PDB file of C-alpha atoms and ligand atoms in Angstrom:
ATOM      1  CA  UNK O 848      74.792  53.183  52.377  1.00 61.00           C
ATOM      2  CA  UNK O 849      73.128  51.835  55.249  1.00 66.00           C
ATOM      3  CA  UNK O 850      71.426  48.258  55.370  1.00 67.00           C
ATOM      4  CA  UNK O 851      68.138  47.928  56.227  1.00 64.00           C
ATOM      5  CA  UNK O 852      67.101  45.786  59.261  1.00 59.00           C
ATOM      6  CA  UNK O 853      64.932  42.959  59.013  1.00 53.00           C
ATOM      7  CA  UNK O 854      61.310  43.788  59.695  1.00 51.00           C
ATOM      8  CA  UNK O 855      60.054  41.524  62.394  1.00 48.00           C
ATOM      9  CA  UNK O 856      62.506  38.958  62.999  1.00 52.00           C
ATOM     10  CA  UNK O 857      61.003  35.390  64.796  1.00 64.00           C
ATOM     11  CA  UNK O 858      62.868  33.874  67.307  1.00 74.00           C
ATOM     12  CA  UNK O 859      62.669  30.749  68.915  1.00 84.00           C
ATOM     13  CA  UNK O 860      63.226  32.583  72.381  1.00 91.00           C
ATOM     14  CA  UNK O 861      62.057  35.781  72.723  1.00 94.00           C
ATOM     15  CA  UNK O 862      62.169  37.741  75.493  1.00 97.00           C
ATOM     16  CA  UNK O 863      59.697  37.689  78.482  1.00 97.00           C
ATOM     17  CA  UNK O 864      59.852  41.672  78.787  1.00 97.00           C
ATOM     18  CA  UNK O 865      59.448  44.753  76.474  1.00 96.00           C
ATOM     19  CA  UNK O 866      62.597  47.219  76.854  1.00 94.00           C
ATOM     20  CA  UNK O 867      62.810  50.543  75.254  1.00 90.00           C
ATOM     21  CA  UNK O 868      65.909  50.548  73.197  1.00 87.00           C
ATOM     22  CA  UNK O 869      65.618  47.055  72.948  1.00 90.00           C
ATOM     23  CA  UNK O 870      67.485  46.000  69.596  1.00 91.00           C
ATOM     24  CA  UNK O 871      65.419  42.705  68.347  1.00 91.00           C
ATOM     25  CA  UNK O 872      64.995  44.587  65.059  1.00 91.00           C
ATOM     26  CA  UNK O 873      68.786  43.961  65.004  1.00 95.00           C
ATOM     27  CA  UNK O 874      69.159  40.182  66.107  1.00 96.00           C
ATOM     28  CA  UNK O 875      69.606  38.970  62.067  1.00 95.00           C
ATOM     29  CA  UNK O 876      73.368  41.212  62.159  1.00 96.00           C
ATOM     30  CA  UNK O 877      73.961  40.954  66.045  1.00 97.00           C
ATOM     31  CA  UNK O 878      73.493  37.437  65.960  1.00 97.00           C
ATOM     32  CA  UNK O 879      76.482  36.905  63.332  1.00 97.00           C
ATOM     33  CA  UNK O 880      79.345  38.355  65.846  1.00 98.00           C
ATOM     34  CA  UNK O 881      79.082  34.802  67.870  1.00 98.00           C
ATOM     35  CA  UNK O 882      81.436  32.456  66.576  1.00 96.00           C
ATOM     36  CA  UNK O 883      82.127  28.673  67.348  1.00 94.00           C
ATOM     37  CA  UNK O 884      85.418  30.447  68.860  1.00 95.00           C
ATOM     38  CA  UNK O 885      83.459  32.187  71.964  1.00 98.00           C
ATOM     39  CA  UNK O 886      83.024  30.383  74.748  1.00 97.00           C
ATOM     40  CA  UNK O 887      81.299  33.036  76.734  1.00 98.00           C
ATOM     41  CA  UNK O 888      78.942  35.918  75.799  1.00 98.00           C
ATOM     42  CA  UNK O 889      78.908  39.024  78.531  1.00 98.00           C
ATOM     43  CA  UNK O 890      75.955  41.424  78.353  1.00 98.00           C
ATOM     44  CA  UNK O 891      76.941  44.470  80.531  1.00 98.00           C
ATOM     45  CA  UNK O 892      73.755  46.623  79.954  1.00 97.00           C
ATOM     46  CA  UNK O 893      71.160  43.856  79.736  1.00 97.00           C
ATOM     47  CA  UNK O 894      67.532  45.162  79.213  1.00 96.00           C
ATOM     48  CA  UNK O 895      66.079  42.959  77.764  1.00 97.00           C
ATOM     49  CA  UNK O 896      68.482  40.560  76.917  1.00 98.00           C
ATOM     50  CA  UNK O 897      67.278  39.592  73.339  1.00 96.00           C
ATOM     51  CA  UNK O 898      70.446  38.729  72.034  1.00 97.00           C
ATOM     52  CA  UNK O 899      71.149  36.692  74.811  1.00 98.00           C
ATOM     53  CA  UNK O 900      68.164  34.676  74.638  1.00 97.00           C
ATOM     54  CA  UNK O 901      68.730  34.015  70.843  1.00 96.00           C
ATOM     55  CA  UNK O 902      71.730  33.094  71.059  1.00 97.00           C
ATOM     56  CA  UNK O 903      72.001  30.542  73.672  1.00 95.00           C
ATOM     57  CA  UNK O 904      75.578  30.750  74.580  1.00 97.00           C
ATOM     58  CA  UNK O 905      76.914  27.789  76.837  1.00 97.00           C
ATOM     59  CA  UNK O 906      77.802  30.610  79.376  1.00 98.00           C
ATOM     60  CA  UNK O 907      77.002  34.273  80.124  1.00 98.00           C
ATOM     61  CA  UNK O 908      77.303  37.376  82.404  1.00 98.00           C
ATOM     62  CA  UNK O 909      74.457  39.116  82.094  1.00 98.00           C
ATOM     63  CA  UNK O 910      74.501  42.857  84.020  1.00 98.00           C
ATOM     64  CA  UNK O 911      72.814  45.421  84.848  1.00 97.00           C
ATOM     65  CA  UNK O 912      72.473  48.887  86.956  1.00 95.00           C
ATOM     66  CA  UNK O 913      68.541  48.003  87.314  1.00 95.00           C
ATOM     67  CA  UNK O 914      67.820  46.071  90.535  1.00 95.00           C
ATOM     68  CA  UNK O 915      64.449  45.045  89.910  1.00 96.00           C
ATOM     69  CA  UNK O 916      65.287  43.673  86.707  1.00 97.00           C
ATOM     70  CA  UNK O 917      68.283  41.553  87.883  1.00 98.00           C
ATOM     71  CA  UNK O 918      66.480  40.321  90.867  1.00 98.00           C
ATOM     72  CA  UNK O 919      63.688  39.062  88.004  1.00 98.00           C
ATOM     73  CA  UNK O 920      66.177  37.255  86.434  1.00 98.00           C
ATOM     74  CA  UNK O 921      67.387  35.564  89.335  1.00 98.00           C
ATOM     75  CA  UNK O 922      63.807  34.710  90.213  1.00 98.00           C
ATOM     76  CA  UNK O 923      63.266  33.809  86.847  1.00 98.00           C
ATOM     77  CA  UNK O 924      66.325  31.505  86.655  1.00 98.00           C
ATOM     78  CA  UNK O 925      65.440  29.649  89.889  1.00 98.00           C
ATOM     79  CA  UNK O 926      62.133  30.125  91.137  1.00 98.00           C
ATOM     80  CA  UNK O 927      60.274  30.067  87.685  1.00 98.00           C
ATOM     81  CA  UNK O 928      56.859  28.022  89.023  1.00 98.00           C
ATOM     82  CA  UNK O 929      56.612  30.370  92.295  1.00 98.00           C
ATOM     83  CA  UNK O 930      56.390  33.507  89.559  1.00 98.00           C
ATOM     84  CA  UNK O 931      54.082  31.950  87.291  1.00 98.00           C
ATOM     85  CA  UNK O 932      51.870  31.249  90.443  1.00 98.00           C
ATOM     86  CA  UNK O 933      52.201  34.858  90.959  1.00 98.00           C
ATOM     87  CA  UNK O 934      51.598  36.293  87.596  1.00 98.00           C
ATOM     88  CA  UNK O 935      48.889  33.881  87.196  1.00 97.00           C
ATOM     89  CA  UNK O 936      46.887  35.417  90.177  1.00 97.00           C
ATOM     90  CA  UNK O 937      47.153  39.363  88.040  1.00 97.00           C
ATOM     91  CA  UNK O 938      44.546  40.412  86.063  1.00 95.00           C
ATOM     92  CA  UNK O 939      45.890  41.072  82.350  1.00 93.00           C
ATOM     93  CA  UNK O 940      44.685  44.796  80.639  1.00 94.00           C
ATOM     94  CA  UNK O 941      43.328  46.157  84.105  1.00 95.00           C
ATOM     95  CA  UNK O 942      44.375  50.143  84.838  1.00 96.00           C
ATOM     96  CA  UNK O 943      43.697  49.500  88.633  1.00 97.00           C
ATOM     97  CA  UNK O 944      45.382  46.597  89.320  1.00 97.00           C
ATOM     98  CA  UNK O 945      48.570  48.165  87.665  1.00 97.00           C
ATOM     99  CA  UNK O 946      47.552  50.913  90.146  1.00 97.00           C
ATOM    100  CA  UNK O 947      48.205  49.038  93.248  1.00 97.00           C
ATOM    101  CA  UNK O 948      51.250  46.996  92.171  1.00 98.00           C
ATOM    102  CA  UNK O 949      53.067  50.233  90.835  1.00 97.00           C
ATOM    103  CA  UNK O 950      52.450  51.927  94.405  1.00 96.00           C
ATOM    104  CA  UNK O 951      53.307  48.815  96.310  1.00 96.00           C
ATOM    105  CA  UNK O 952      56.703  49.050  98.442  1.00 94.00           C
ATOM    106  CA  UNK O 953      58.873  46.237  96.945  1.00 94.00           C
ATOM    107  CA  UNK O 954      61.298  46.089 100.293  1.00 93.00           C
ATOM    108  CA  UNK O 955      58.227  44.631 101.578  1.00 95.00           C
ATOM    109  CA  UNK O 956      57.891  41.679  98.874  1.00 97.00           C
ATOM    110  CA  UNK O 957      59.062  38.126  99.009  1.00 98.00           C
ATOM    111  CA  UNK O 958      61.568  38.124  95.248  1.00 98.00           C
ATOM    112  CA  UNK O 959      59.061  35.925  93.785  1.00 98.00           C
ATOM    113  CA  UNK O 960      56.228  38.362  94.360  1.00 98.00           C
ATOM    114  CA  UNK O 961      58.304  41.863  93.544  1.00 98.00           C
ATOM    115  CA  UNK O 962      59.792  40.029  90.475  1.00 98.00           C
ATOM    116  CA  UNK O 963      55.673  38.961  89.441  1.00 98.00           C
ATOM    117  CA  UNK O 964      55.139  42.734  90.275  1.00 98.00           C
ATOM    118  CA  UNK O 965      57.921  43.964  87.512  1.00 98.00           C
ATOM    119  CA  UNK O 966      56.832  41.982  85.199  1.00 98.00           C
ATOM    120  CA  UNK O 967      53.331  42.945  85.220  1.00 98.00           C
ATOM    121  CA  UNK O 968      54.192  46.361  85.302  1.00 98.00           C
ATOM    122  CA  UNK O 969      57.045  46.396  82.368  1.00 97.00           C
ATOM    123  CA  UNK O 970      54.275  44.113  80.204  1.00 97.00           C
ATOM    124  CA  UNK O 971      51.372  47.275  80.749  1.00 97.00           C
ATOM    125  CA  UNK O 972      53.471  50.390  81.046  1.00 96.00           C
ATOM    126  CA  UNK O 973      53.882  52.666  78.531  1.00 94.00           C
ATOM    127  CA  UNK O 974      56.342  51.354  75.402  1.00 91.00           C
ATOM    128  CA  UNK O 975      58.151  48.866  78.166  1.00 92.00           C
ATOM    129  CA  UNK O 976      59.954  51.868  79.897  1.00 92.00           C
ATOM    130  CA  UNK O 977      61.916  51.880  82.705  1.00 93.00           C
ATOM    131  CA  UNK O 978      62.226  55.359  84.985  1.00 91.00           C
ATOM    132  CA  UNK O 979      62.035  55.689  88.716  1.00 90.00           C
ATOM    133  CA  UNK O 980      61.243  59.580  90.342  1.00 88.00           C
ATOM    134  CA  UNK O 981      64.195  60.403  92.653  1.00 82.00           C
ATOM    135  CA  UNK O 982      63.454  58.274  95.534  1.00 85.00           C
ATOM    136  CA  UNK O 983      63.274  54.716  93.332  1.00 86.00           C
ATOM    137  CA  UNK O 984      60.025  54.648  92.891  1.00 91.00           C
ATOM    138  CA  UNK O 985      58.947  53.413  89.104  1.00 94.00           C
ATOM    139  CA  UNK O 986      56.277  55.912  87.707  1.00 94.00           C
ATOM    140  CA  UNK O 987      56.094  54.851  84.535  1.00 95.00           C
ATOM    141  CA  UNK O 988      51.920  55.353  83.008  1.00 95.00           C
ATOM    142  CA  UNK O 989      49.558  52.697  82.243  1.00 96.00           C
ATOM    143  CA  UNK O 990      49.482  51.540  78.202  1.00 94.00           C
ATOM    144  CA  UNK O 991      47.588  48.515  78.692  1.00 85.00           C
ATOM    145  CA  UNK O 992      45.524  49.003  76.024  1.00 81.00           C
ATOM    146  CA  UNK O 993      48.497  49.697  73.603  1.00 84.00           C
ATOM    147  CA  UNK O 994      50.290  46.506  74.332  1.00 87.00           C
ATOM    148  CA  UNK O 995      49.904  43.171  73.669  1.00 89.00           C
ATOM    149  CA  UNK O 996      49.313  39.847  75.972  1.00 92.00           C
ATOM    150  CA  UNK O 997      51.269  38.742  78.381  1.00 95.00           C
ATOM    151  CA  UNK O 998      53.858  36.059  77.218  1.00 96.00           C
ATOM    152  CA  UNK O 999      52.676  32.419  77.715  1.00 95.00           C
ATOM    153  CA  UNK O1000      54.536  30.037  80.429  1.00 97.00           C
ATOM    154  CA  UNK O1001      56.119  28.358  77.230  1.00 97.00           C
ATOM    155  CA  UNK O1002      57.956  31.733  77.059  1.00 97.00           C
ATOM    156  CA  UNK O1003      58.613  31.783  80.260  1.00 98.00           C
ATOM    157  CA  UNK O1004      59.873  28.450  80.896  1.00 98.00           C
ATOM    158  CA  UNK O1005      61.906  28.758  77.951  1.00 97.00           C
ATOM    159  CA  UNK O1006      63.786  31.428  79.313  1.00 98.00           C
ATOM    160  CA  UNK O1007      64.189  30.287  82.760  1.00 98.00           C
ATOM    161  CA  UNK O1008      66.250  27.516  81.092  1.00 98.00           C
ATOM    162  CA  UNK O1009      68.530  29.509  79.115  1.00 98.00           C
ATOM    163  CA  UNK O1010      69.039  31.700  82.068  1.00 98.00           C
ATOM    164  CA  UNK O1011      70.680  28.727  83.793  1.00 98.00           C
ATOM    165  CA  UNK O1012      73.750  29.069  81.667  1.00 98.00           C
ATOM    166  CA  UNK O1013      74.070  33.104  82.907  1.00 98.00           C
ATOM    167  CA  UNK O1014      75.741  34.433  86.118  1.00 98.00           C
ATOM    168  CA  UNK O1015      74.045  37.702  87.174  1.00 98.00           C
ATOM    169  CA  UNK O1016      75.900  41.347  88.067  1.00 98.00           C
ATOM    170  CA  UNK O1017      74.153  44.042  89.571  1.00 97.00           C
ATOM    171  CA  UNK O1018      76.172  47.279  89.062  1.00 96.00           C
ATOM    172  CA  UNK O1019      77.620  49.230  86.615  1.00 96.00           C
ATOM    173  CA  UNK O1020      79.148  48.334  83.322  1.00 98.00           C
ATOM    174  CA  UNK O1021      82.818  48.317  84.809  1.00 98.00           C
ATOM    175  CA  UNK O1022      82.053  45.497  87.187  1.00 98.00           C
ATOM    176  CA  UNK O1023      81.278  43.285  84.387  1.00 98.00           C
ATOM    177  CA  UNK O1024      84.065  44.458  82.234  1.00 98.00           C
ATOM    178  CA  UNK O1025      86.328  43.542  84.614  1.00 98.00           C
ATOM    179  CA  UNK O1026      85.635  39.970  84.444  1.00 98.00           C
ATOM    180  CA  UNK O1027      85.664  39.633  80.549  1.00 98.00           C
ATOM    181  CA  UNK O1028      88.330  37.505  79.262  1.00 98.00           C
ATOM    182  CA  UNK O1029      89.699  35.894  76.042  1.00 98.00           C
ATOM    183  CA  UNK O1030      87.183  34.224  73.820  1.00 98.00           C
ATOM    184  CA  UNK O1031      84.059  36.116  75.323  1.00 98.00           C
ATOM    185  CA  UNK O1032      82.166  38.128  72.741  1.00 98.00           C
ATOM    186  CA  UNK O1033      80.974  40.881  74.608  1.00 98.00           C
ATOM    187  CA  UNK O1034      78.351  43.123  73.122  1.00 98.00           C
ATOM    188  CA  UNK O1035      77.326  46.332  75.137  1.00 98.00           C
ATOM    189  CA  UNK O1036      74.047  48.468  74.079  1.00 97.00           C
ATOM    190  CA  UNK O1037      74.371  51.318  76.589  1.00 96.00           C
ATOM    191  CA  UNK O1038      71.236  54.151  76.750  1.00 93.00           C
ATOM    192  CA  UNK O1039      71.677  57.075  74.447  1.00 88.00           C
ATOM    193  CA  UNK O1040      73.520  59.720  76.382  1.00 86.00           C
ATOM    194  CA  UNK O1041      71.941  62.949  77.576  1.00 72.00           C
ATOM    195  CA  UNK O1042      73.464  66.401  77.779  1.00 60.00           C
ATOM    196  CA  UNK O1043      71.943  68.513  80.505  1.00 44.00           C
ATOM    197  CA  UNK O1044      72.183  67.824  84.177  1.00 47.00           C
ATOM    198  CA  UNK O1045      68.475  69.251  84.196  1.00 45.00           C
ATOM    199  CA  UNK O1046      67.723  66.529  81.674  1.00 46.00           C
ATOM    200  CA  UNK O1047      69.367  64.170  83.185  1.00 44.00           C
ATOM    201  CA  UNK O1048      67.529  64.863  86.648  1.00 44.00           C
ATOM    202  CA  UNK O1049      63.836  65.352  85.152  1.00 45.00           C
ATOM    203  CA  UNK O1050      64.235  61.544  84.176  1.00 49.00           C
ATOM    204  CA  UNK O1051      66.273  58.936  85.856  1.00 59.00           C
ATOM    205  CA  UNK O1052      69.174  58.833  88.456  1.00 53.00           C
ATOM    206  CA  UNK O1053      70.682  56.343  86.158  1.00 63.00           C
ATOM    207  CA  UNK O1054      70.666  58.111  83.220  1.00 81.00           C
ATOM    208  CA  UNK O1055      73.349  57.782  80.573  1.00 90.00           C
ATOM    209  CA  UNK O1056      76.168  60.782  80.436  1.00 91.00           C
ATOM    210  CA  UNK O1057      78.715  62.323  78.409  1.00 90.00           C
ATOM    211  CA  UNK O1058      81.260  61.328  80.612  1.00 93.00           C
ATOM    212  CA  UNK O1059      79.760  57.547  80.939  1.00 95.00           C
ATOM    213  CA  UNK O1060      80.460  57.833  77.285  1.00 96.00           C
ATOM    214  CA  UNK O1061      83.943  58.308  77.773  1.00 96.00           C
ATOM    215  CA  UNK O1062      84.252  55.873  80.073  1.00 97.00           C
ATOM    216  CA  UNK O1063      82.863  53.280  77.543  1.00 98.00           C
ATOM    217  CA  UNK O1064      85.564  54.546  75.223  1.00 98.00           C
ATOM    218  CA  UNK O1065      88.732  53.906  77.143  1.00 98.00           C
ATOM    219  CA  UNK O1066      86.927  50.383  78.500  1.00 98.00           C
ATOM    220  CA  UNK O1067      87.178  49.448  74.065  1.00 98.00           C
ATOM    221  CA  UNK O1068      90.222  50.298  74.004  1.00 98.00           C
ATOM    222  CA  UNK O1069      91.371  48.267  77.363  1.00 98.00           C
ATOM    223  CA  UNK O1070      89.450  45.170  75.532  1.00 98.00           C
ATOM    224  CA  UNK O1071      91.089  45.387  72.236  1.00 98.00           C
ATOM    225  CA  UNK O1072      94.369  45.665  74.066  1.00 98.00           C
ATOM    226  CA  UNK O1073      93.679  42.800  75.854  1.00 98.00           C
ATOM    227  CA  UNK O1074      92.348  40.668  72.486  1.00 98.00           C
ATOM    228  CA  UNK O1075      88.891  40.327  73.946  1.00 98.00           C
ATOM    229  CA  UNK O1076      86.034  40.669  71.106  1.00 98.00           C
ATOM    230  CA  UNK O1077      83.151  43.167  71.444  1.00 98.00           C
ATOM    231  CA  UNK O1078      80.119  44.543  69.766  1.00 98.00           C
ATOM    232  CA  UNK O1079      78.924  48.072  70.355  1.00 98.00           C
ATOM    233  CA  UNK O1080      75.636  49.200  68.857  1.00 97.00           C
ATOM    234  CA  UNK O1081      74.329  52.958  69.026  1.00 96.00           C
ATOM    235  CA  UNK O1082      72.625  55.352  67.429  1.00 94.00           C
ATOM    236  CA  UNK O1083      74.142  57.287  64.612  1.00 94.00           C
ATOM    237  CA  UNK O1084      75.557  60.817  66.233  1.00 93.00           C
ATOM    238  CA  UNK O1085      78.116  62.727  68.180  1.00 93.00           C
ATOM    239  CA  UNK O1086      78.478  60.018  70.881  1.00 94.00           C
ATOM    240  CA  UNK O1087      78.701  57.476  68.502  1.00 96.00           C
ATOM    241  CA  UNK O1088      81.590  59.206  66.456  1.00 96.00           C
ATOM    242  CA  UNK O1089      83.477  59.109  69.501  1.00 96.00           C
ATOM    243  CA  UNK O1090      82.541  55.348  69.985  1.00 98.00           C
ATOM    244  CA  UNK O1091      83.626  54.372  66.703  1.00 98.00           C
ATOM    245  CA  UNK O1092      86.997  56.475  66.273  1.00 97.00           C
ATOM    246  CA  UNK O1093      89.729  53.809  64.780  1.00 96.00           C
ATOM    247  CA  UNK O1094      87.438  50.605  64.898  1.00 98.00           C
ATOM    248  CA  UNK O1095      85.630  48.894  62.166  1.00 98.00           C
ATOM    249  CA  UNK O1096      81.768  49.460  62.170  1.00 98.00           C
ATOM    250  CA  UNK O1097      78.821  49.226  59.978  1.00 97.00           C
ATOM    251  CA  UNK O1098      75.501  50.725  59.679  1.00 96.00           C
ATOM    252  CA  UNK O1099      71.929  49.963  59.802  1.00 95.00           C
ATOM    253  CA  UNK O1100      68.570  51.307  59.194  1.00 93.00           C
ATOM    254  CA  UNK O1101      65.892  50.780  61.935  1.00 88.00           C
ATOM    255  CA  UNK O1102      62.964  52.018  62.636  1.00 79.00           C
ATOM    256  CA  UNK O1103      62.410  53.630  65.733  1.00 69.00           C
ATOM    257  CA  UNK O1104      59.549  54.101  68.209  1.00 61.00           C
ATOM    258  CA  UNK O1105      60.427  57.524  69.365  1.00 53.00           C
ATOM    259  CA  UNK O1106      57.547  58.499  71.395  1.00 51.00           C
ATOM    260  CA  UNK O1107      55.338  55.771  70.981  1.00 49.00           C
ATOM    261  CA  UNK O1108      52.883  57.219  68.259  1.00 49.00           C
ATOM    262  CA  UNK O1109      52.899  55.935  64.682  1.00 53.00           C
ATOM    263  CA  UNK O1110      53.535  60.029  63.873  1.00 48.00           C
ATOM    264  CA  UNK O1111      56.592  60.020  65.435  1.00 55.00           C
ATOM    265  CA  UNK O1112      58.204  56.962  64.037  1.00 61.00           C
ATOM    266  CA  UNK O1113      61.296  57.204  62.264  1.00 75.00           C
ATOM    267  CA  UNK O1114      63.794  55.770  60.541  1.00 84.00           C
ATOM    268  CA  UNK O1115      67.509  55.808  62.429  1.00 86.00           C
ATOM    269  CA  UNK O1116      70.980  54.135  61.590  1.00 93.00           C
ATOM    270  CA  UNK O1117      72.377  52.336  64.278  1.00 95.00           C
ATOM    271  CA  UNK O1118      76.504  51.709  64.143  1.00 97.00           C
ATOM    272  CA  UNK O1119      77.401  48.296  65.397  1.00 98.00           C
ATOM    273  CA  UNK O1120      80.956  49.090  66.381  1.00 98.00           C
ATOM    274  CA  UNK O1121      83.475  46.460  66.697  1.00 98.00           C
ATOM    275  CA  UNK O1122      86.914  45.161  66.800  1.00 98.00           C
ATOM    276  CA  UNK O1123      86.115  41.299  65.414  1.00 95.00           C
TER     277      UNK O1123
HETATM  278  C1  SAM H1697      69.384  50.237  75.631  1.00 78.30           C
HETATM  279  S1  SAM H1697      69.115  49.312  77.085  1.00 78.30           S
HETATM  280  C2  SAM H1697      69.677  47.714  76.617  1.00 78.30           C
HETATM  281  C3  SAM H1697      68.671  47.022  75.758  1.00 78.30           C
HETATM  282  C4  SAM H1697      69.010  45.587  75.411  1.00 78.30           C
HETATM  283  N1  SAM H1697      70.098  45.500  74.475  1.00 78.30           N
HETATM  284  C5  SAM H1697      67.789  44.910  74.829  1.00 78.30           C
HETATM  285  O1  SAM H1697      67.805  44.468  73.678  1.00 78.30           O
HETATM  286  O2  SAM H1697      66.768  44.876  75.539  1.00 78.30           O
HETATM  287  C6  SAM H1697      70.363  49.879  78.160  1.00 78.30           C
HETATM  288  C7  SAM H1697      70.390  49.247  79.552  1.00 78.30           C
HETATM  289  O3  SAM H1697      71.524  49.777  80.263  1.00 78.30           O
HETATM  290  C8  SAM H1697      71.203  49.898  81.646  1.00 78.30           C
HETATM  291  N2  SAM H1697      72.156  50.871  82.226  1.00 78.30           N
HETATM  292  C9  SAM H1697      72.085  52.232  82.264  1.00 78.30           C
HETATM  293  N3  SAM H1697      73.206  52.752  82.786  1.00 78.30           N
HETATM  294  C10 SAM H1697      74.020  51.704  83.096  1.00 78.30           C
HETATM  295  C11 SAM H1697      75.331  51.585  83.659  1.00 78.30           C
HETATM  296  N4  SAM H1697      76.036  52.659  84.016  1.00 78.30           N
HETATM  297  N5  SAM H1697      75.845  50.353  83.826  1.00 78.30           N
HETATM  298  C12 SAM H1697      75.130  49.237  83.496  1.00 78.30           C
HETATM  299  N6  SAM H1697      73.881  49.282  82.960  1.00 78.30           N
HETATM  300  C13 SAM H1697      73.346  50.495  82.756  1.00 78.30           C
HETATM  301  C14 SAM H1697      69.739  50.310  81.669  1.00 78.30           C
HETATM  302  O4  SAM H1697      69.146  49.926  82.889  1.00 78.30           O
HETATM  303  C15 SAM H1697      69.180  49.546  80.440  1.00 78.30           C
HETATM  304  O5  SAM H1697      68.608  48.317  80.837  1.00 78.30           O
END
């Protein structure tokens, strides 16, 4: 029997962006794999980074295969005022000014400015998704209207200082695997995996796969051998069957947002998989 997940968890640090897939609705659960015996906590598919922020570790990798949304962190972490200056300067809820940023070219942009520009665009784009056509370019539509206000500096602020205690990786999953050691808890929330290379193309060059799956298999195994704790979470299915083969894992009921209308939301179990 699944558990249910808490409805609208508050936390004392939220995140500064919306990420689809993001698992706040899980932080109550998530939240009780840190023990005082972790030194480090390693994030290898960040998003949004909401267990991060919650937890405050004393240290942390934090990676992604995003650029635009490690470069924001780094600009968060250091150069907070310069992209409050920035943001400050956008006009919240307007379909034209989310226009221009969206068809601005970012190799042209100072990392304060681009980083402004991605935040913006994640706070007013449609259910705080991420996809790029094949040349980069994010062409996500406008939801303004749908979503709420733009975080406070508070928010902001408060995140730039727990960032301080996180290293960044740009890349994929592996790279940050391979610097986990004893006593990090690392927790990995990959994207659901698609099947089609016709899928796979239609959305985003950094789309998920079958064989990505695979790869995240043997990479639990290589930690468990190596007595390094991790957390997997994702969704009830196929994949996930494969994920959990011969480790412990529970399950919980969340609600989903599946295409961002109130018809199409569902209830889902999501495994947390782990070897702790
Ligand atoms: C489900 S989201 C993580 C959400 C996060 N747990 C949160 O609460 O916001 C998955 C993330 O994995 C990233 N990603 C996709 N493929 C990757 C790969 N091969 N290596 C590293 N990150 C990847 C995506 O950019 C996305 O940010």
């Amino acid at each position: 029997m699944p558990v249910a997940a808490a409805k609208s968890p508050t936390q004392d640090c939220p995140p500064f962006l919306r990420w689809a897939g993001s698992k706040r609705r899980l932080l109550p659960v998530l939240k009780s794999f840190w023990t005082k015996n972790h030194k480090r906590y390693v994030e290898p598919f960040a998003g949004s980074a909401c267990l991060f922020f919650a937890l405050k570790p004393p240290k942390a990798i934090l990676g992604d295969l995003n650029p635009e949304l490690i470069s924001t962190y780094i600009e968060v972490k250091y150069r907070i005022d310069a992209v409050l200056k920035e943001l400050s300067k956008l006009p919240p809820w307007n379909k034209e000014e989310y226009a221009r940023l969206r068809s601005l070219d970012t190799s042209t942009l100072e990392p304060h400015v681009r980083a402004a520009r991605f935040i913006y665009l994640n706070r007013f784009c449609f259910n705080g998704i991420y996809r790029t056509n094949l040349k980069g370019q994010f062409n996500v539509p406008y939801s303004g209207d749908r979503c709420g206000a733009m975080p406070d500096d508070k928010v902001f602020q408060q995140c730039s200082r727990r960032l301080r205690s996180a290293r960044f990786v740009n890349g994929d999953f592996e790279a940050v695997l391979e610097r986990a050691e004893k006593g990090d808890l690392v927790y990995m929330d990959p994207p659901y995996a698609v099947r089609a290379r016709r899928v796979f193309r239609e959305y985003d060059p950094s789309t998920f796969t079958h064989e990505d799956i695979a790869r995240l298999r043997s990479w639990m195994e290589r930690l468990n051998a190596a007595g390094i704790n991790f957390v997997v979470s994702y969704a009830e299915s196929d994949e996930a069957d494969v994920l959990k083969k011969n480790f412990s894992y529970e399950t919980i009921a969340v609600r989903r947002n599946i295409a961002g209308f109130a018809a199409h939301r569902a209830m889902t179990n999501e495994l947390l998989i782990s070897n702790i």
